[in-house]
C-alpha atoms as an extended CHARMM CRD file, in Angstrom:
* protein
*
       235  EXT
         1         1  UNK       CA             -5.0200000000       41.5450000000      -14.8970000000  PROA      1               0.0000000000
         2         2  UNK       CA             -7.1780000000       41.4850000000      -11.5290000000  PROA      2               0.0000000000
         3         3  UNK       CA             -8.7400000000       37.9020000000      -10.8810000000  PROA      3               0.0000000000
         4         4  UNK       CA            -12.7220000000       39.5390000000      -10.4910000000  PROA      4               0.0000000000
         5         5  UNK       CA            -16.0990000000       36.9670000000       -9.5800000000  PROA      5               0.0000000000
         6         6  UNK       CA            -19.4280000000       38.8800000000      -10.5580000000  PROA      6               0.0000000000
         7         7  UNK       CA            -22.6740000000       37.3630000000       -9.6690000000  PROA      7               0.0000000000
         8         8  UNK       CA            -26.1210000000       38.8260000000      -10.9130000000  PROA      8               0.0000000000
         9         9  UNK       CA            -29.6550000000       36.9890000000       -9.7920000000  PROA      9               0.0000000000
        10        10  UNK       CA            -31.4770000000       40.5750000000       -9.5620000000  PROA      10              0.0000000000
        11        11  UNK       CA            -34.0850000000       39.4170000000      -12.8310000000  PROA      11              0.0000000000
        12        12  UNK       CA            -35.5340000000       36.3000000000      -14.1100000000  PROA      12              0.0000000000
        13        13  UNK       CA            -31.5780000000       35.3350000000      -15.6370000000  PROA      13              0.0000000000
        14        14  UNK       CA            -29.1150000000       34.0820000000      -13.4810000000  PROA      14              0.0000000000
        15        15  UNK       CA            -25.5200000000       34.6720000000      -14.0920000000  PROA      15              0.0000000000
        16        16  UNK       CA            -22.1160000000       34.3530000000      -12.8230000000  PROA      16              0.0000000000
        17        17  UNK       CA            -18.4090000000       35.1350000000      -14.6810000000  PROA      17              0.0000000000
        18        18  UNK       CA            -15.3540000000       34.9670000000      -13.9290000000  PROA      18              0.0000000000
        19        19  UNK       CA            -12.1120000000       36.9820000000      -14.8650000000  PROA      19              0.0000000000
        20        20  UNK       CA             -9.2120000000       35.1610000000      -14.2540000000  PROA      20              0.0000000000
        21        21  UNK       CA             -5.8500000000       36.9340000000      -15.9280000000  PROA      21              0.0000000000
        22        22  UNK       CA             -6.4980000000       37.4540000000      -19.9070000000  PROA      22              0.0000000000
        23        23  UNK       CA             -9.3340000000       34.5910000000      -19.4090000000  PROA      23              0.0000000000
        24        24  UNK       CA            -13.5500000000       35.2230000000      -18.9500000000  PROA      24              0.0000000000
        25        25  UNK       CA            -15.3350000000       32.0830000000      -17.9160000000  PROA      25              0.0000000000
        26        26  UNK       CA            -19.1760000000       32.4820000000      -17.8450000000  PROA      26              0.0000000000
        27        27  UNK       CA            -22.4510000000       30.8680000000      -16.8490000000  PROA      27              0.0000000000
        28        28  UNK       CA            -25.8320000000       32.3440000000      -18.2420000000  PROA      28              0.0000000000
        29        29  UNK       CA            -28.8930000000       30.9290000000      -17.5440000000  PROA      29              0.0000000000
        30        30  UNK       CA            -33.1760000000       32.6230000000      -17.5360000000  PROA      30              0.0000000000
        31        31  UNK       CA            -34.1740000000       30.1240000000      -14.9690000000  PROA      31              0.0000000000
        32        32  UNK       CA            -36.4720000000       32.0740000000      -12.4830000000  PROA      32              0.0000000000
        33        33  UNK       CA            -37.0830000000       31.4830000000       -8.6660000000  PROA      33              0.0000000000
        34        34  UNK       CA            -34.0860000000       28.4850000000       -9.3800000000  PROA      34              0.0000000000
        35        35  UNK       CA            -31.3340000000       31.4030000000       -8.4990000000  PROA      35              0.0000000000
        36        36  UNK       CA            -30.6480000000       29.6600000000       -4.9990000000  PROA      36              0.0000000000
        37        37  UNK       CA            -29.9770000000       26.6290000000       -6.4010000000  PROA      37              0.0000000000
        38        38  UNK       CA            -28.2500000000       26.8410000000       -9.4260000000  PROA      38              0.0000000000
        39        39  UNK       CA            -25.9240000000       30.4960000000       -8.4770000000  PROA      39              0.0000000000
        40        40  UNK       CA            -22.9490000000       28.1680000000       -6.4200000000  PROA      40              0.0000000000
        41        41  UNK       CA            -22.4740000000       25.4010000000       -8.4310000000  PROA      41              0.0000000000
        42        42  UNK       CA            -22.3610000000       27.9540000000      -11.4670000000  PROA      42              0.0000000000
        43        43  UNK       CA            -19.4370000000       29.9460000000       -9.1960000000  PROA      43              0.0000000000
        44        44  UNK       CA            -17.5920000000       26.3670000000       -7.9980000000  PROA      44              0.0000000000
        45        45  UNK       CA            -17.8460000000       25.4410000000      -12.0890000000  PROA      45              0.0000000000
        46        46  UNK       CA            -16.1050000000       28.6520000000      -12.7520000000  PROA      46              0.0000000000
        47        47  UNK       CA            -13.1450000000       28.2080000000      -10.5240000000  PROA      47              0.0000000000
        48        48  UNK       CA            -12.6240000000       24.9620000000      -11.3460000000  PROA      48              0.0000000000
        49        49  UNK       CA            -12.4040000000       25.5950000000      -15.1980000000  PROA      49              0.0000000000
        50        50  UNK       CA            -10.2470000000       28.4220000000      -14.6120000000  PROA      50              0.0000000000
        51        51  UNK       CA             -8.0880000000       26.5030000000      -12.0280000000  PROA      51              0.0000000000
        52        52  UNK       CA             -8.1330000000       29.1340000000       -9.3690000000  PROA      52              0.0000000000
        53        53  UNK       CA             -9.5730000000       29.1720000000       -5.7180000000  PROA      53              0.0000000000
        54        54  UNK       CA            -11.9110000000       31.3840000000       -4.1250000000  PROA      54              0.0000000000
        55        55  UNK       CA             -8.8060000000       33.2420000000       -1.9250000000  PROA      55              0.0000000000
        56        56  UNK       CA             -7.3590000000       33.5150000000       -5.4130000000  PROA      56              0.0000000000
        57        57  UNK       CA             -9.7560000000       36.3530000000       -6.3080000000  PROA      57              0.0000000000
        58        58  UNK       CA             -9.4750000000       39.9180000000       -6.0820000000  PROA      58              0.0000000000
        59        59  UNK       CA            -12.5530000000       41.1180000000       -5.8100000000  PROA      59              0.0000000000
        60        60  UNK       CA            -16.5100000000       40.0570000000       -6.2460000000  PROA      60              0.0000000000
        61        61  UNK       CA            -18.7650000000       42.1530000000       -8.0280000000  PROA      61              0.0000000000
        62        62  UNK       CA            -22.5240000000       41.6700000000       -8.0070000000  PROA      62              0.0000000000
        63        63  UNK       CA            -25.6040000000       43.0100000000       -9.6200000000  PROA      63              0.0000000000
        64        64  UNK       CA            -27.0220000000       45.3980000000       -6.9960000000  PROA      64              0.0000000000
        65        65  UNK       CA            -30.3500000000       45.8110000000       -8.8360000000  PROA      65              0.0000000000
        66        66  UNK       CA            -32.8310000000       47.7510000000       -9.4180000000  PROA      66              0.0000000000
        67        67  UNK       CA            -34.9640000000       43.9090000000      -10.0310000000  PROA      67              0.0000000000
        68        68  UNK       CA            -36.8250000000       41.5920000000       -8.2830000000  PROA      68              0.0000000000
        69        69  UNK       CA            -36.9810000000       41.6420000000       -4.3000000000  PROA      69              0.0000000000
        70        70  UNK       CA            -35.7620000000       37.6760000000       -4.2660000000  PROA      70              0.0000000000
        71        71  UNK       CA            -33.0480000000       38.1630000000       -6.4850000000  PROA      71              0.0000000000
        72        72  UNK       CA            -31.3250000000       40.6940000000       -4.9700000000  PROA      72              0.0000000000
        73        73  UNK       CA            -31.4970000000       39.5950000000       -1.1190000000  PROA      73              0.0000000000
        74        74  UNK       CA            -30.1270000000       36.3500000000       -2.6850000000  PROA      74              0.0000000000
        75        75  UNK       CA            -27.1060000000       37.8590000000       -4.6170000000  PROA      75              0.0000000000
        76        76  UNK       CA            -26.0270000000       40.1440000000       -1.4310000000  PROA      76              0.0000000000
        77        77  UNK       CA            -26.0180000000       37.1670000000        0.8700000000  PROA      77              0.0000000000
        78        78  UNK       CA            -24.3930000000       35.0420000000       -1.4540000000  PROA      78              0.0000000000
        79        79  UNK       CA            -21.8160000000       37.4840000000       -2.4260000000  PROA      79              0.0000000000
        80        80  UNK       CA            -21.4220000000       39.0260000000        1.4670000000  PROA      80              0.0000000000
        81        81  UNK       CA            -20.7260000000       35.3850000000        2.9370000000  PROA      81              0.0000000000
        82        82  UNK       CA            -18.2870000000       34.3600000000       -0.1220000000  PROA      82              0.0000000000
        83        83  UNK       CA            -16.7560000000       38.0450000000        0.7390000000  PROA      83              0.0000000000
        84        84  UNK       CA            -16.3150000000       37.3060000000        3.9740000000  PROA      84              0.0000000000
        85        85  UNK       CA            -15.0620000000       34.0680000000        4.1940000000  PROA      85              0.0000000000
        86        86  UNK       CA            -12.4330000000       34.8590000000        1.6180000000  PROA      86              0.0000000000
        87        87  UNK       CA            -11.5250000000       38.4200000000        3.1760000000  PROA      87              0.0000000000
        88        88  UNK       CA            -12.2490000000       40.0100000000        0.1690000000  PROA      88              0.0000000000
        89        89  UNK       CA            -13.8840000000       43.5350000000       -1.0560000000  PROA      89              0.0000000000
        90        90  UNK       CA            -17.0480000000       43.7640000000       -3.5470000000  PROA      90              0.0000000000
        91        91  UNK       CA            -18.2340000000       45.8900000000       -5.9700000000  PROA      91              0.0000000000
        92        92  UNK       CA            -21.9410000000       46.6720000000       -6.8630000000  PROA      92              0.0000000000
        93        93  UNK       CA            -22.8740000000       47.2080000000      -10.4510000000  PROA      93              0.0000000000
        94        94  UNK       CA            -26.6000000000       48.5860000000      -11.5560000000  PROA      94              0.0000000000
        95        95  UNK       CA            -28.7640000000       45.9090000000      -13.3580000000  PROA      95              0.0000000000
        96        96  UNK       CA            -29.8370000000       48.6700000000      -16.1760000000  PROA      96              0.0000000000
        97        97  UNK       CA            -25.8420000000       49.9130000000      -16.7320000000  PROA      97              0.0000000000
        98        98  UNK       CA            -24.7620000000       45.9730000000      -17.8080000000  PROA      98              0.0000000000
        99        99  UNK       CA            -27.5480000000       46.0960000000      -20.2930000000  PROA      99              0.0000000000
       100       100  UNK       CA            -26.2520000000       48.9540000000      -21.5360000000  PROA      100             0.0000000000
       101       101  UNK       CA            -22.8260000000       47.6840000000      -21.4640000000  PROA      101             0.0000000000
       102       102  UNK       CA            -23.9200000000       44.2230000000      -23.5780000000  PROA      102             0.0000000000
       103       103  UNK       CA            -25.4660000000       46.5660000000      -26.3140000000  PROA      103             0.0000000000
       104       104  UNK       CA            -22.6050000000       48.4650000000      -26.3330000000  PROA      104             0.0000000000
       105       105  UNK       CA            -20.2180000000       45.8700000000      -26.5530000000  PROA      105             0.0000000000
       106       106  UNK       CA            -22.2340000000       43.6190000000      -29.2670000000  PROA      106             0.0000000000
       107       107  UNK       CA            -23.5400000000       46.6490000000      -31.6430000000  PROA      107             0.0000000000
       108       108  UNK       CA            -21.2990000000       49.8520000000      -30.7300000000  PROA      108             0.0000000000
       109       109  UNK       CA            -23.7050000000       51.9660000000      -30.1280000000  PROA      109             0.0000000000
       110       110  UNK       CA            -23.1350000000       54.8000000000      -27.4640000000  PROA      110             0.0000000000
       111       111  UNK       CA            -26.0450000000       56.0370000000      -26.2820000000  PROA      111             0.0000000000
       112       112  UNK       CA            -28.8690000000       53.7620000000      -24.6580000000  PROA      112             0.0000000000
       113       113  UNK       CA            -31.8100000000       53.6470000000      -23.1610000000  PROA      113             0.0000000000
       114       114  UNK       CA            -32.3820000000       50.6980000000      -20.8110000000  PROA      114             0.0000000000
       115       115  UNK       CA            -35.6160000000       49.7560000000      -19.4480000000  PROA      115             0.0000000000
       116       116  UNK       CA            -36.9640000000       46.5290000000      -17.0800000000  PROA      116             0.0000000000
       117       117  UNK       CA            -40.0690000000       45.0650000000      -17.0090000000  PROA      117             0.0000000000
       118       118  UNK       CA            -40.7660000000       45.9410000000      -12.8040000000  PROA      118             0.0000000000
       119       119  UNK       CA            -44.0390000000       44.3730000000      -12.7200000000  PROA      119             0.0000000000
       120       120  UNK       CA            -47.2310000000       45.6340000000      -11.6000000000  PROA      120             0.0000000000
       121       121  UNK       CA            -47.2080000000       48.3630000000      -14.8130000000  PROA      121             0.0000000000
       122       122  UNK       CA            -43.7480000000       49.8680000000      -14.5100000000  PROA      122             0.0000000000
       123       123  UNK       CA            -40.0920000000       49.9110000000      -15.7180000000  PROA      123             0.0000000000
       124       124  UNK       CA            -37.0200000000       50.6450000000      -13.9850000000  PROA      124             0.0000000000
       125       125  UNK       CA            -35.2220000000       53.0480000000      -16.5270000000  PROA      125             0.0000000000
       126       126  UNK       CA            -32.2150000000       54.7350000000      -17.0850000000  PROA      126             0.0000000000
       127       127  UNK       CA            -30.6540000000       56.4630000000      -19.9770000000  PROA      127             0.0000000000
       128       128  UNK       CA            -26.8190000000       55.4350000000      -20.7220000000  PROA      128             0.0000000000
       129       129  UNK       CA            -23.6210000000       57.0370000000      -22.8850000000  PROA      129             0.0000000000
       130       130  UNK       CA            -20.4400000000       55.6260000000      -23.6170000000  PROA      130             0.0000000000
       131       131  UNK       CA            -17.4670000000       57.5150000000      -21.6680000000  PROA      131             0.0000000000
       132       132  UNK       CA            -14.3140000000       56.1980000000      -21.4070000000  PROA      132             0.0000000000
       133       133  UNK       CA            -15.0840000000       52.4040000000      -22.6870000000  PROA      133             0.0000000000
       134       134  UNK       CA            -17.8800000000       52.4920000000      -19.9650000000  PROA      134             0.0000000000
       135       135  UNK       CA            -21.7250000000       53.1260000000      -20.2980000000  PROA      135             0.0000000000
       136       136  UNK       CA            -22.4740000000       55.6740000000      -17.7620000000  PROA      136             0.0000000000
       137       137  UNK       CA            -25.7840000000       57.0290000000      -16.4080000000  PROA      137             0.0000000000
       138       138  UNK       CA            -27.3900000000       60.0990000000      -17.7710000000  PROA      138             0.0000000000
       139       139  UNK       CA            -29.4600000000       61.7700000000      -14.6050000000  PROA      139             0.0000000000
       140       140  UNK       CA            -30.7180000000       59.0010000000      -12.2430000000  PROA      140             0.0000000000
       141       141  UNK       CA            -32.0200000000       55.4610000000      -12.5230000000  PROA      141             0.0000000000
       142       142  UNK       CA            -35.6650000000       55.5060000000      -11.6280000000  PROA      142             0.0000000000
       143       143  UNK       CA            -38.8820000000       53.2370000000      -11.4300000000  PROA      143             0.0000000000
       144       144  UNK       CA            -41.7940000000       54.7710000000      -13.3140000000  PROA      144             0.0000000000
       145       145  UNK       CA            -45.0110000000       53.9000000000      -15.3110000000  PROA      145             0.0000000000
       146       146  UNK       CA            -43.9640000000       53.2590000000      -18.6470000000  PROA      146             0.0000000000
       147       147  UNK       CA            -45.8100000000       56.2600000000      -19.9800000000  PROA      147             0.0000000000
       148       148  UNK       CA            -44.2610000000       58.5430000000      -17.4650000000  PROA      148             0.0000000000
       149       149  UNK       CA            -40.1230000000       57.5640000000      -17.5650000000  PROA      149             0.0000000000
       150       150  UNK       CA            -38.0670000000       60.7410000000      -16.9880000000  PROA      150             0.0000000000
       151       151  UNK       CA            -36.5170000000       61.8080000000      -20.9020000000  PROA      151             0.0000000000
       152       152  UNK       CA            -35.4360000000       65.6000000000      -19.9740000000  PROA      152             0.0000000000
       153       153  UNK       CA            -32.0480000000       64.0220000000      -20.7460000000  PROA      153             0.0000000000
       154       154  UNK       CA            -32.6640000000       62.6670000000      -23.8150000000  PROA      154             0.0000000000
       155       155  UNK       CA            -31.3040000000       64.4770000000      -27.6910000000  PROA      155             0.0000000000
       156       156  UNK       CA            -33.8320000000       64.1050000000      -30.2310000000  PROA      156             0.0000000000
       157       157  UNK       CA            -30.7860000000       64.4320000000      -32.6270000000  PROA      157             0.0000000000
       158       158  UNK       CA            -29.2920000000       60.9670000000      -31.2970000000  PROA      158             0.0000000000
       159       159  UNK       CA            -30.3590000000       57.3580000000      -32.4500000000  PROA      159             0.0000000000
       160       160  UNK       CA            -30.5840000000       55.4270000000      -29.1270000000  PROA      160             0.0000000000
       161       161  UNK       CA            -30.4620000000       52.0120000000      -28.8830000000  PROA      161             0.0000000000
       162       162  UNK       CA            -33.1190000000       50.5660000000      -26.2020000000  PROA      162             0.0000000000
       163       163  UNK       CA            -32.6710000000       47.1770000000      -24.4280000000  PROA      163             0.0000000000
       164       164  UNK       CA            -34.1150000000       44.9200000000      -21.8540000000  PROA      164             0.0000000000
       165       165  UNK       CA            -37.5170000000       43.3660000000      -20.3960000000  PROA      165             0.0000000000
       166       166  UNK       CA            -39.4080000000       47.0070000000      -20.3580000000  PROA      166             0.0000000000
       167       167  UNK       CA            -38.8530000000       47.7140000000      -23.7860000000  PROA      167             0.0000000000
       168       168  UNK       CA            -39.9620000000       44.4130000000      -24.6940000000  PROA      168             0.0000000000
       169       169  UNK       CA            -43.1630000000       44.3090000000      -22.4520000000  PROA      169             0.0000000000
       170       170  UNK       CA            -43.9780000000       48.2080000000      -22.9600000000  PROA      170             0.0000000000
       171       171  UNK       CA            -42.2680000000       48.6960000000      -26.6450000000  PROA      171             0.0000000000
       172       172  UNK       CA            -45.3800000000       51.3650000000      -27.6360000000  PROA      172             0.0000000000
       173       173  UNK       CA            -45.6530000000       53.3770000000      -24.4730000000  PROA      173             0.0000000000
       174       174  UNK       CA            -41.9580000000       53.4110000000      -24.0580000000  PROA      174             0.0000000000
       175       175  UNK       CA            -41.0900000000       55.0330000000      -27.3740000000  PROA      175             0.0000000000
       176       176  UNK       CA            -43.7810000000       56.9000000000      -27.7430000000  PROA      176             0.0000000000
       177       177  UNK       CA            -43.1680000000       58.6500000000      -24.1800000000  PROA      177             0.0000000000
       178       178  UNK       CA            -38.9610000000       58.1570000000      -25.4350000000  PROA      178             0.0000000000
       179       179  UNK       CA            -40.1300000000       60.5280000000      -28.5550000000  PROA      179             0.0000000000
       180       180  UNK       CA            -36.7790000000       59.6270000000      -30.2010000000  PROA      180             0.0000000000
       181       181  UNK       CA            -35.4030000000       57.8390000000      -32.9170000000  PROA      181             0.0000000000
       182       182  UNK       CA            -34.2020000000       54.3880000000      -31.8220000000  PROA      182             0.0000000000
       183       183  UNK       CA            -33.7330000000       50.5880000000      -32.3830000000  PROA      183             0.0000000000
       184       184  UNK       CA            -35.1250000000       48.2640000000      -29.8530000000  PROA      184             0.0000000000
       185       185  UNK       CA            -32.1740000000       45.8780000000      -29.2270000000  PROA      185             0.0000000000
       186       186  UNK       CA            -34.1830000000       41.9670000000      -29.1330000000  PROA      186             0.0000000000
       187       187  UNK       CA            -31.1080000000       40.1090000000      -28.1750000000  PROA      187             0.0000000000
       188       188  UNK       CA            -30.8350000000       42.1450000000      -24.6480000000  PROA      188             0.0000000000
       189       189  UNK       CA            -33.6550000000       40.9730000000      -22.3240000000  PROA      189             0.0000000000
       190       190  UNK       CA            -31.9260000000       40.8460000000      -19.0430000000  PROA      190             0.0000000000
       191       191  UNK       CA            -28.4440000000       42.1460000000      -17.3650000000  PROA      191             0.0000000000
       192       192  UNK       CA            -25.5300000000       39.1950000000      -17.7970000000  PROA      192             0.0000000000
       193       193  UNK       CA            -23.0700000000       39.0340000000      -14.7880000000  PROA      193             0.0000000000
       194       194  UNK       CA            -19.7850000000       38.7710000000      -17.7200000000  PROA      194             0.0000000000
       195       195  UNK       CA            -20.8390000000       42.0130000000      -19.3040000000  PROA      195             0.0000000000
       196       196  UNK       CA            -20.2020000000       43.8710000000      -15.6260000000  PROA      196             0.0000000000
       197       197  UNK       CA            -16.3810000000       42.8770000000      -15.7540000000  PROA      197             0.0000000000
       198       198  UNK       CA            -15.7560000000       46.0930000000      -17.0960000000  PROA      198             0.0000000000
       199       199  UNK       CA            -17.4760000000       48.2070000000      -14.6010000000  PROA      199             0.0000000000
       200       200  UNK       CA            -15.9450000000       45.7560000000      -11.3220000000  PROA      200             0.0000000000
       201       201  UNK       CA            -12.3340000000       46.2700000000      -12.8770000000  PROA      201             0.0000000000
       202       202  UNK       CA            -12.4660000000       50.1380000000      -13.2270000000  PROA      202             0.0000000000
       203       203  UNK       CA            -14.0430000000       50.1310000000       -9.7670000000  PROA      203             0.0000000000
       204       204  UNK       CA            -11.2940000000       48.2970000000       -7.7660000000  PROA      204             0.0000000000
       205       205  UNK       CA             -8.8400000000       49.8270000000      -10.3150000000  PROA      205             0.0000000000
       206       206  UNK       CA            -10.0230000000       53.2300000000       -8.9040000000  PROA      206             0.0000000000
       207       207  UNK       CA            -10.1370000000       51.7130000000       -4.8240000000  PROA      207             0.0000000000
       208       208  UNK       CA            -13.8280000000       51.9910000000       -5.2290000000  PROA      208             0.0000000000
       209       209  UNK       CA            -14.5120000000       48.6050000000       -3.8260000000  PROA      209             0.0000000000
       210       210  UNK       CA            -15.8210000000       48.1240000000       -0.4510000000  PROA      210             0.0000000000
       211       211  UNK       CA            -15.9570000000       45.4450000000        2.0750000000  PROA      211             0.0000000000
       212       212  UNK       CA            -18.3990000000       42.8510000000        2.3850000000  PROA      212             0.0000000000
       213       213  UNK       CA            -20.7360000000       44.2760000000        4.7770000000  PROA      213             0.0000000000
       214       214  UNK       CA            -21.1330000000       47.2940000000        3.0790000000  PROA      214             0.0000000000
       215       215  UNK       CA            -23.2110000000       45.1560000000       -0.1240000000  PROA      215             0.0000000000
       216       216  UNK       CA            -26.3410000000       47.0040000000       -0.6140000000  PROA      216             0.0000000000
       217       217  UNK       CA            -29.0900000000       46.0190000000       -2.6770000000  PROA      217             0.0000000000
       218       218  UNK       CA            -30.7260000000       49.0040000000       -5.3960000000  PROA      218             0.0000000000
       219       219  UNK       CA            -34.7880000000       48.2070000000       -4.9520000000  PROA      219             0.0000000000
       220       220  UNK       CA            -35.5550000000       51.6360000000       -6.4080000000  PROA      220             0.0000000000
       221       221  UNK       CA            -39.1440000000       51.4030000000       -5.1590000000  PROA      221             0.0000000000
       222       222  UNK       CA            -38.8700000000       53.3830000000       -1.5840000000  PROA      222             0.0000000000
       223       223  UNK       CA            -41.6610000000       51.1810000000       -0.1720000000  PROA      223             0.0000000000
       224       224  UNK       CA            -39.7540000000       47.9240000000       -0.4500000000  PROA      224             0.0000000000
       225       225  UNK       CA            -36.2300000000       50.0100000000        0.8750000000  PROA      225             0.0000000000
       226       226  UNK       CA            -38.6820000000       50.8830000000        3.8160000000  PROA      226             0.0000000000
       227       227  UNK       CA            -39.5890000000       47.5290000000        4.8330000000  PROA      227             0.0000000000
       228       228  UNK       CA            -36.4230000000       45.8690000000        4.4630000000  PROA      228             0.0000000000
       229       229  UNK       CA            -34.7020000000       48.9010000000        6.8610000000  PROA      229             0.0000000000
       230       230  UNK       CA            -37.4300000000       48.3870000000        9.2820000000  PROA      230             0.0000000000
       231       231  UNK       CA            -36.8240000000       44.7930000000        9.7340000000  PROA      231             0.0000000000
       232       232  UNK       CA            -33.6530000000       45.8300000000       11.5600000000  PROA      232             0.0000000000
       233       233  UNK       CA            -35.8330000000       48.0610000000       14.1800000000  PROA      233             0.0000000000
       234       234  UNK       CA            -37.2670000000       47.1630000000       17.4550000000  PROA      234             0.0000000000
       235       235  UNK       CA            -40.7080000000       46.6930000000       17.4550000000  PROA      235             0.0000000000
């Protein structure tokens, strides 16, 4: 098995795991605007218990979002200067699809909808189904007032489990815009770097991973993808 690093700081948790052979080493912590300091000494931790070195990896996933601003500039230039120094690819993984993934892996149930609290009255969404051992997006991720998500995709005739920060700030507008029967899933507040393994392994299994420089952050909101692309231009 590949040797895979994921780091995730894109929400109030900060998490990093580590795959090394038939062995998952993991660090999970819901300490907000402490990412900087507490995201390397989680990954040096890691590779210590496991016994490997950084050059000893194959690949380093991260959580590309959507979630807070901070977070993800953090995580890219965390993850692009490890990347770099150790010559090796990443992987980007969406924020709402390892939700889905921990819900799926602790309850076995296929079809989710995942929702996080965005602040100032919104939810990034996205609706999830198993394929393949993988939760995969239905239609497109999206950020949207909690009363007005996108559920064309949706079957009325499917018992969805929902999970994460939106559901748990907007539980009454979500599921009464959702219109479905579901089970909000407590125990899933926030996306865990360990349960985006899965997705990081099938990606560099399939030569999806890409170098370093190439690490793009998912804001979701097209005003804050504006600004940050216009740092970059001449005044």
């Amino acid at each position: 098995m590949s040797n895979i690093l994921v780091i995730d700081t894109s929400t109030e948790a900060c998490s990093v795991a580590l795959q090394a052979g038939n062995q998952v080493y993991s660090n999970y912590k819901v300490a907000p605007r402490q990412h900087g300091e507490l995201v390397l000494p989680m990954v040096d931790s890691l590779l210590e218990q496991a016994q490997i070195k950084l050059n000893d990896l194959d690949v380093i996933g991260y959580g590309q979002g959507p979630g807070a601003f901070t977070g993800l500039r953090i995580c890219i230039s965390i993850v692009q200067g490890l990347a770099y120094g150790a010559g090796l690819p990443v992987v980007g993984v969406s924020s709402l699809q390892a939700m889905a993934q921990a819900a799926y892996q602790s309850t076995g149930e296929k079809n989710i909808l995942s929702a996080i609290n965005a602040r100032m009255g919104e939810v990034y969404w996205g609706v999830y189904q198993l394929q393949e051992g993988l939760m995969t997006l239905v239609g497109e991720e999206e950020v949207a007032d909690p009363d007005s998500v996108t559920i064309s995709q949706l079957d009325s005739s499917i018992i969805y489990r929902a999970v994460g920060s939106g559901w748990q700030t907007y539980p009454d507008q979500l599921a009464q815009r959702s219109n479905v029967s579901l089970v909000i899933e407590e125990e899933v507040s926030f996306p865990d770097a360990e349960k985006m393994l899965p997705w990081v392994s099938e990606q560099l299994a399939k030569g999806e991973a890409v170098d370093a420089e190439q690490a793009q952050p998912v804001y979701l909101r097209n005003n804050v993808a504006k600004k940050v692309s216009e740092q970059g231009k001449p005044a």
